[in-house]
Amino acid sequence: AGMAGAFLMEIRRGTQSALLVIRYAAAELPSAPVEVSVCADSLEVRSGGSCDAAALPAGVRLAPSSCRGLRRLRGEGLHLRVRLRGAPPAADVVFTLRESLKPNKNYVFYCQSCGDIAVKDRKFLRVLPLPSENWSDLVEEWCCHPDPFARSTLHPQHGDCFVGDTFFLLNSGNESHKSKENTRVICKRCKAILGETVSSDTIKYYATEVIIQPTEGSFSPTPRSQFVQSIVAQCLLELSSAKSTFRFTIKGDNGKTYILIWLLNSDTLLVESLGSSSSHSDFTLFGDILTPSSGPVRSWNAVKVLYQPCIQCRNKELADAWENDMGVHSLKFPSETCLELLLILGLSTTSLPPSLRCMNSFQVRSSFC
């Protein structure tokens, strides 16, 4: 057995601390002694005649004398904690759905899956945020008389775009993408689900299914997994900041609950080196809005979440309890996207060291951004 030279570092900006995991190529310790050197701007692992070294990203500086809690976990490698010499540069401000559209500009809506045009050259005179989907449930708590909005509906006119937590509401105009079987709006080319019809003149496009570009721009393809991650991450971070909400239910357009998500933090920076191991699988990240830095050492801005799957009646009691909890916010996506998201979560969890995969019966997903 030999050293992989691979490491994973989870940095918390708020506490200026880091968990460092040095991984092995094999499940057992190498026969030769292992020497780990932690420097301010680099890491080095020596074993026998081999030596693997990696420089840390710019802005990440460790305090070597603060190393503590060294332990070896079978099948994982060495774990230790270390403090930082100052916090790394702050992550970029999260790009929100509301910022993706501006009044008096022309936009094109593309199918995210294939790039076909769903909405062509539409100019919006008004771009307005919608209240949360359960706003009407709260009216009775605030009004001492019958609901004044009971007969009111929020339907956009031709020059309007209403922005919800996970979708855009547009006047249907001359667009014709409605499926003959149901109210779903489908892509003409690849038949992907783009949204649904809300009324005879209103279409809801889900943010996970369309890419919006100014008319003078062009379609730029993004890997499906990365796109879904980034959009969901934006929703979670925006809502947690605006409403101090940290628990979410992920629901499909069929009304079923697919996932329970608990947002833990949003100040994480993940740093990874693959070393020389050919057997080590890439650490899959959830929500990387920006392309991770390339080279032997990669870094991502990230958040950490706990989650529970709810398919096939799993965790039904917990899901029911969350459903009736006013502190839990519901996010709705196409059912197929909910399953994609669940798969992404699962793959990310399995890529973590086994000791970091669970917390209080929840599974850990170590990152969005």
Short mmCIF file of C-alpha atoms in Angstrom, two decimals:
data_model
loop_
_atom_site.label_atom_id
_atom_site.label_comp_id
_atom_site.label_asym_id
_atom_site.label_seq_id
_atom_site.Cartn_x
_atom_site.Cartn_y
_atom_site.Cartn_z
CA ALA A 1 0.00 0.00 0.00
CA GLY A 2 1.16 3.52 -0.71
CA MET A 3 0.10 7.04 0.02
CA ALA A 4 -2.41 8.61 -2.33
CA GLY A 5 -1.19 12.11 -1.57
CA ALA A 6 -4.82 13.23 -1.84
CA PHE A 7 -6.42 15.49 0.71
CA LEU A 8 -9.76 17.13 1.38
CA MET A 9 -9.99 20.29 3.47
CA GLU A 10 -13.27 21.78 4.68
CA ILE A 11 -12.71 25.38 5.76
CA ARG A 12 -15.17 27.47 7.78
CA ARG A 13 -14.68 31.18 7.16
CA GLY A 14 -16.71 32.19 10.22
CA THR A 15 -14.62 30.25 12.73
CA GLN A 16 -11.38 30.41 10.69
CA SER A 17 -10.88 26.69 11.19
CA ALA A 18 -10.49 23.66 8.94
CA LEU A 19 -10.95 19.90 8.97
CA LEU A 20 -8.18 18.19 7.00
CA VAL A 21 -8.56 14.63 5.73
CA ILE A 22 -5.46 13.02 4.16
CA ARG A 23 -6.62 10.04 2.15
CA TYR A 24 -4.85 6.79 1.35
CA ALA A 25 -4.82 4.84 -1.90
CA ALA A 26 -5.56 1.67 0.04
CA ALA A 27 -7.60 0.85 3.11
CA GLU A 28 -4.59 0.04 5.26
CA LEU A 29 -1.72 2.14 6.48
CA PRO A 30 1.48 1.84 4.44
CA SER A 31 4.23 -0.29 5.94
CA ALA A 32 6.66 2.66 6.06
CA PRO A 33 6.21 5.50 8.57
CA VAL A 34 4.10 8.42 7.42
CA GLU A 35 5.25 11.98 7.91
CA VAL A 36 2.74 14.81 7.43
CA SER A 37 4.04 18.38 7.21
CA VAL A 38 1.52 21.20 7.57
CA CYS A 39 2.94 24.54 6.45
CA ALA A 40 1.28 27.94 6.22
CA ASP A 41 0.68 27.65 2.48
CA SER A 42 1.24 23.97 1.64
CA LEU A 43 0.84 20.35 2.73
CA GLU A 44 3.36 17.53 2.34
CA VAL A 45 3.02 13.78 2.91
CA ARG A 46 6.08 11.49 2.98
CA SER A 47 6.05 7.71 3.15
CA GLY A 48 9.06 5.54 2.36
CA GLY A 49 10.71 7.04 -0.69
CA SER A 50 7.62 8.85 -1.96
CA CYS A 51 6.67 12.46 -1.32
CA ASP A 52 3.47 14.24 -2.30
CA ALA A 53 3.21 17.99 -1.82
CA ALA A 54 0.50 20.50 -2.72
CA ALA A 55 0.34 24.27 -2.47
CA LEU A 56 -2.85 25.72 -0.99
CA PRO A 57 -4.98 28.21 -2.96
CA ALA A 58 -4.20 31.90 -2.68
CA GLY A 59 -5.72 33.43 0.43
CA VAL A 60 -5.68 30.16 2.42
CA ARG A 61 -2.97 30.25 5.10
CA LEU A 62 -2.81 27.75 7.96
CA ALA A 63 -1.44 28.07 11.47
CA PRO A 64 0.67 24.86 11.75
CA SER A 65 1.09 25.10 15.53
CA SER A 66 -2.70 24.86 15.99
CA CYS A 67 -2.98 21.28 14.61
CA ARG A 68 -4.95 19.07 16.99
CA GLY A 69 -7.21 16.02 17.14
CA LEU A 70 -5.05 13.83 14.91
CA ARG A 71 -6.62 10.42 14.41
CA ARG A 72 -6.56 7.60 11.88
CA LEU A 73 -9.81 6.13 10.62
CA ARG A 74 -9.63 2.78 8.87
CA GLY A 75 -10.41 3.08 5.18
CA GLU A 76 -10.27 6.88 5.23
CA GLY A 77 -6.82 8.08 6.29
CA LEU A 78 -5.76 10.76 8.74
CA HIS A 79 -8.09 13.40 10.18
CA LEU A 80 -6.94 16.52 11.98
CA ARG A 81 -8.15 20.04 12.70
CA VAL A 82 -6.20 23.22 12.19
CA ARG A 83 -6.85 26.95 12.53
CA LEU A 84 -6.31 29.53 9.80
CA ARG A 85 -4.27 32.70 9.82
CA GLY A 86 -7.22 34.92 8.97
CA ALA A 87 -10.33 34.15 6.98
CA PRO A 88 -10.06 33.38 3.23
CA PRO A 89 -11.57 35.95 0.85
CA ALA A 90 -15.35 36.10 1.14
CA ALA A 91 -17.44 34.26 -1.42
CA ASP A 92 -19.05 36.27 -4.18
CA VAL A 93 -22.55 37.53 -3.47
CA VAL A 94 -25.06 34.88 -4.46
CA PHE A 95 -26.70 35.52 -7.83
CA THR A 96 -30.47 35.48 -7.36
CA LEU A 97 -33.30 34.73 -9.75
CA ARG A 98 -34.61 38.28 -9.39
CA GLU A 99 -31.28 39.64 -10.60
CA SER A 100 -31.39 37.56 -13.79
CA LEU A 101 -34.00 39.83 -15.39
CA LYS A 102 -34.12 43.60 -15.74
CA PRO A 103 -37.02 45.79 -16.96
CA ASN A 104 -36.90 47.26 -20.47
CA LYS A 105 -34.48 44.67 -21.78
CA ASN A 106 -35.11 41.92 -24.31
CA TYR A 107 -34.54 38.29 -23.30
CA VAL A 108 -34.62 34.81 -24.78
CA PHE A 109 -35.60 31.73 -22.73
CA TYR A 110 -33.71 28.61 -23.80
CA CYS A 111 -34.38 25.00 -22.88
CA GLN A 112 -31.53 24.17 -20.52
CA SER A 113 -31.30 20.61 -21.78
CA CYS A 114 -30.93 21.20 -25.52
CA GLY A 115 -30.75 24.94 -26.14
CA ASP A 116 -33.96 25.22 -28.16
CA ILE A 117 -35.73 28.59 -27.84
CA ALA A 118 -38.80 28.50 -25.60
CA VAL A 119 -39.51 32.24 -25.40
CA LYS A 120 -38.10 34.43 -28.16
CA ASP A 121 -37.08 38.07 -27.84
CA ARG A 122 -39.44 39.07 -25.02
CA LYS A 123 -39.20 42.56 -23.52
CA PHE A 124 -40.41 42.95 -19.94
CA LEU A 125 -41.67 46.34 -18.80
CA ARG A 126 -42.08 45.08 -15.24
CA VAL A 127 -40.16 42.41 -13.33
CA LEU A 128 -41.89 41.89 -9.99
CA PRO A 129 -41.25 39.48 -7.10
CA LEU A 130 -44.12 37.27 -6.01
CA PRO A 131 -44.93 36.54 -2.37
CA SER A 132 -44.15 33.04 -1.15
CA GLU A 133 -46.55 30.36 -2.37
CA ASN A 134 -48.20 29.96 1.04
CA TRP A 135 -48.79 33.70 1.55
CA SER A 136 -52.56 33.32 1.41
CA ASP A 137 -52.46 30.89 4.34
CA LEU A 138 -51.14 33.71 6.53
CA VAL A 139 -53.77 36.29 5.59
CA GLU A 140 -56.20 35.08 8.25
CA GLU A 141 -53.54 35.65 10.90
CA TRP A 142 -53.12 39.28 9.83
CA CYS A 143 -56.65 40.32 8.86
CA CYS A 144 -59.59 40.81 11.24
CA HIS A 145 -62.08 40.56 8.37
CA PRO A 146 -62.62 38.11 5.50
CA ASP A 147 -59.70 37.57 3.15
CA PRO A 148 -59.69 40.63 0.82
CA PHE A 149 -57.58 38.73 -1.71
CA ALA A 150 -59.77 35.64 -1.94
CA ARG A 151 -61.02 36.50 -5.43
CA SER A 152 -57.78 38.07 -6.62
CA THR A 153 -55.32 36.30 -8.87
CA LEU A 154 -51.82 37.34 -9.82
CA HIS A 155 -51.62 37.01 -13.59
CA PRO A 156 -48.91 38.80 -15.59
CA GLN A 157 -49.80 40.99 -18.53
CA HIS A 158 -47.82 40.77 -21.77
CA GLY A 159 -45.05 43.08 -20.56
CA ASP A 160 -44.77 41.46 -17.11
CA CYS A 161 -42.55 38.83 -15.59
CA PHE A 162 -43.39 37.70 -12.06
CA VAL A 163 -40.55 35.99 -10.22
CA GLY A 164 -41.26 33.34 -7.60
CA ASP A 165 -38.92 31.33 -5.39
CA THR A 166 -38.27 28.73 -8.09
CA PHE A 167 -40.09 29.92 -11.20
CA PHE A 168 -40.99 32.73 -13.60
CA LEU A 169 -44.60 33.61 -14.50
CA LEU A 170 -45.10 34.97 -18.02
CA ASN A 171 -48.05 35.89 -20.14
CA SER A 172 -48.30 33.09 -22.68
CA GLY A 173 -48.60 35.47 -25.65
CA ASN A 174 -48.05 33.50 -28.87
CA GLU A 175 -45.92 30.78 -27.26
CA SER A 176 -47.26 27.27 -27.85
CA HIS A 177 -45.52 24.50 -25.92
CA LYS A 178 -48.42 22.96 -24.05
CA SER A 179 -48.52 19.18 -23.96
CA LYS A 180 -51.72 17.66 -25.31
CA GLU A 181 -51.85 15.15 -22.44
CA ASN A 182 -51.74 17.63 -19.56
CA THR A 183 -50.88 21.19 -18.56
CA ARG A 184 -47.14 20.66 -18.71
CA VAL A 185 -45.09 22.88 -20.98
CA ILE A 186 -42.57 20.86 -22.96
CA CYS A 187 -39.62 21.62 -25.21
CA LYS A 188 -40.48 21.15 -28.88
CA ARG A 189 -37.08 19.65 -29.68
CA CYS A 190 -36.08 17.37 -26.77
CA LYS A 191 -39.47 17.05 -25.00
CA ALA A 192 -37.98 18.12 -21.66
CA ILE A 193 -40.42 19.57 -19.12
CA LEU A 194 -40.00 23.37 -19.00
CA GLY A 195 -42.95 24.37 -16.87
CA GLU A 196 -46.72 24.26 -16.69
CA THR A 197 -49.72 26.32 -17.69
CA VAL A 198 -51.29 28.20 -14.78
CA SER A 199 -54.23 29.62 -16.72
CA SER A 200 -55.28 30.15 -20.31
CA ASP A 201 -52.89 33.11 -20.60
CA THR A 202 -50.17 32.38 -17.99
CA ILE A 203 -47.20 30.00 -18.15
CA LYS A 204 -44.90 29.06 -15.30
CA TYR A 205 -41.31 28.31 -16.31
CA TYR A 206 -39.19 26.55 -13.69
CA ALA A 207 -35.79 28.09 -13.02
CA THR A 208 -34.15 24.66 -13.16
CA GLU A 209 -35.36 24.06 -16.71
CA VAL A 210 -34.59 27.26 -18.63
CA ILE A 211 -31.56 29.46 -19.26
CA ILE A 212 -32.31 33.15 -19.70
CA GLN A 213 -30.02 35.28 -21.83
CA PRO A 214 -30.25 38.84 -23.19
CA THR A 215 -31.34 38.83 -26.82
CA GLU A 216 -27.92 39.98 -27.98
CA GLY A 217 -26.30 37.06 -26.16
CA SER A 218 -26.16 33.39 -27.12
CA PHE A 219 -26.94 30.05 -25.54
CA SER A 220 -24.07 28.75 -23.42
CA PRO A 221 -24.51 25.07 -22.45
CA THR A 222 -24.00 24.09 -18.82
CA PRO A 223 -23.80 20.49 -17.57
CA ARG A 224 -27.23 19.51 -16.29
CA SER A 225 -26.05 18.44 -12.84
CA GLN A 226 -24.09 21.64 -12.28
CA PHE A 227 -27.01 23.80 -13.42
CA VAL A 228 -29.55 22.10 -11.14
CA GLN A 229 -27.16 22.36 -8.21
CA SER A 230 -26.51 26.05 -8.71
CA ILE A 231 -30.18 26.99 -9.04
CA VAL A 232 -31.24 25.04 -5.95
CA ALA A 233 -28.31 26.51 -4.03
CA GLN A 234 -29.37 30.03 -5.00
CA CYS A 235 -32.92 29.35 -3.79
CA LEU A 236 -31.78 27.99 -0.43
CA LEU A 237 -29.30 30.75 0.25
CA GLU A 238 -31.64 33.55 -0.81
CA LEU A 239 -34.52 32.27 1.30
CA SER A 240 -32.39 31.54 4.34
CA SER A 241 -31.02 35.09 4.18
CA ALA A 242 -34.33 36.83 3.54
CA LYS A 243 -36.58 34.80 5.82
CA SER A 244 -34.25 33.15 8.36
CA THR A 245 -35.55 29.82 7.08
CA PHE A 246 -33.16 26.86 7.24
CA ARG A 247 -35.44 23.86 6.70
CA PHE A 248 -36.94 23.11 3.30
CA THR A 249 -39.16 20.51 1.68
CA ILE A 250 -38.47 19.75 -1.98
CA LYS A 251 -41.76 18.97 -3.70
CA GLY A 252 -42.60 17.83 -7.19
CA ASP A 253 -45.23 19.31 -9.49
CA ASN A 254 -47.35 16.28 -8.56
CA GLY A 255 -47.58 17.53 -4.96
CA LYS A 256 -45.38 14.78 -3.51
CA THR A 257 -42.53 15.53 -1.11
CA TYR A 258 -39.23 14.10 -2.35
CA ILE A 259 -36.55 15.50 -0.03
CA LEU A 260 -36.19 17.23 3.33
CA ILE A 261 -33.22 19.62 3.46
CA TRP A 262 -31.69 21.34 6.48
CA LEU A 263 -29.21 24.11 5.64
CA LEU A 264 -26.28 24.06 8.08
CA ASN A 265 -23.91 26.78 6.86
CA SER A 266 -22.98 28.87 3.87
CA ASP A 267 -19.44 30.01 4.73
CA THR A 268 -17.58 26.87 3.68
CA LEU A 269 -14.62 26.73 1.33
CA LEU A 270 -13.67 23.26 0.10
CA VAL A 271 -10.14 22.53 -1.07
CA GLU A 272 -9.18 19.23 -2.68
CA SER A 273 -6.07 17.68 -4.11
CA LEU A 274 -6.36 14.39 -5.99
CA GLY A 275 -2.70 13.57 -5.43
CA SER A 276 -1.27 10.62 -7.37
CA SER A 277 -4.02 8.10 -6.66
CA SER A 278 -5.68 6.59 -9.70
CA SER A 279 -8.35 4.89 -7.60
CA HIS A 280 -9.58 8.00 -5.81
CA SER A 281 -12.91 9.26 -7.13
CA ASP A 282 -13.51 12.97 -7.54
CA PHE A 283 -15.26 14.69 -4.65
CA THR A 284 -18.60 15.60 -6.17
CA LEU A 285 -19.87 19.02 -5.18
CA PHE A 286 -23.43 20.25 -4.96
CA GLY A 287 -24.09 23.78 -6.10
CA ASP A 288 -20.88 25.02 -7.65
CA ILE A 289 -22.08 28.22 -9.31
CA LEU A 290 -18.61 29.07 -10.47
CA THR A 291 -16.41 26.59 -12.30
CA PRO A 292 -14.04 25.12 -9.71
CA SER A 293 -10.44 26.20 -10.00
CA SER A 294 -8.40 23.89 -12.20
CA GLY A 295 -5.03 22.30 -11.54
CA PRO A 296 -3.75 19.81 -8.98
CA VAL A 297 -5.51 21.67 -6.16
CA ARG A 298 -9.12 22.75 -6.66
CA SER A 299 -11.36 24.90 -4.48
CA TRP A 300 -15.09 25.64 -4.28
CA ASN A 301 -17.25 28.00 -2.29
CA ALA A 302 -19.83 25.78 -0.67
CA VAL A 303 -22.56 25.33 1.89
CA LYS A 304 -23.34 22.25 3.93
CA VAL A 305 -26.76 20.63 4.21
CA LEU A 306 -28.39 17.66 5.86
CA TYR A 307 -31.08 15.82 3.93
CA GLN A 308 -33.54 12.95 4.13
CA PRO A 309 -35.12 11.23 1.09
CA CYS A 310 -38.89 10.83 1.19
CA ILE A 311 -39.53 8.59 -1.81
CA GLN A 312 -41.32 5.25 -1.36
CA CYS A 313 -42.86 6.46 1.93
CA ARG A 314 -39.48 6.86 3.62
CA ASN A 315 -39.41 9.29 6.58
CA LYS A 316 -43.16 9.86 6.25
CA GLU A 317 -43.68 10.86 9.89
CA LEU A 318 -40.88 13.41 9.75
CA ALA A 319 -42.14 14.76 6.42
CA ASP A 320 -45.65 15.16 7.87
CA ALA A 321 -44.25 17.00 10.87
CA TRP A 322 -42.30 19.37 8.65
CA GLU A 323 -45.36 19.90 6.46
CA ASN A 324 -47.24 21.32 9.45
CA ASP A 325 -44.33 23.41 10.72
CA MET A 326 -44.50 27.12 9.83
CA GLY A 327 -40.70 27.33 10.06
CA VAL A 328 -40.29 25.02 7.05
CA HIS A 329 -40.36 26.48 3.54
CA SER A 330 -41.53 24.48 0.54
CA LEU A 331 -39.78 24.58 -2.85
CA LYS A 332 -41.50 23.16 -5.92
CA PHE A 333 -39.75 21.73 -9.00
CA PRO A 334 -40.73 19.28 -11.75
CA SER A 335 -40.90 15.77 -10.30
CA GLU A 336 -38.16 14.56 -12.66
CA THR A 337 -35.85 17.32 -11.38
CA CYS A 338 -36.55 16.32 -7.78
CA LEU A 339 -35.33 12.81 -8.61
CA GLU A 340 -32.24 14.26 -10.31
CA LEU A 341 -31.56 16.31 -7.21
CA LEU A 342 -31.92 13.28 -4.98
CA LEU A 343 -29.43 11.37 -7.14
CA ILE A 344 -26.95 14.26 -6.96
CA LEU A 345 -27.28 14.33 -3.18
CA GLY A 346 -26.70 10.60 -2.94
CA LEU A 347 -23.61 10.67 -5.15
CA SER A 348 -22.16 13.51 -3.11
CA THR A 349 -22.73 11.68 0.16
CA THR A 350 -21.00 8.54 -1.06
CA SER A 351 -18.00 10.61 -2.16
CA LEU A 352 -17.45 11.83 1.41
CA PRO A 353 -15.32 9.87 3.88
CA PRO A 354 -17.70 7.41 5.63
CA SER A 355 -17.32 9.11 9.02
CA LEU A 356 -18.64 12.38 7.57
CA ARG A 357 -21.71 11.03 5.79
CA CYS A 358 -24.31 11.15 8.58
CA MET A 359 -25.37 13.44 11.40
CA ASN A 360 -28.27 12.73 13.76
CA SER A 361 -29.91 10.26 11.31
CA PHE A 362 -29.66 12.79 8.46
CA GLN A 363 -27.32 12.28 5.53
CA VAL A 364 -24.71 14.96 4.93
CA ARG A 365 -24.35 16.77 1.67
CA SER A 366 -21.17 18.74 1.90
CA SER A 367 -21.93 21.44 -0.43
CA PHE A 368 -23.73 23.87 -2.47
CA CYS A 369 -22.52 27.26 -3.50
#
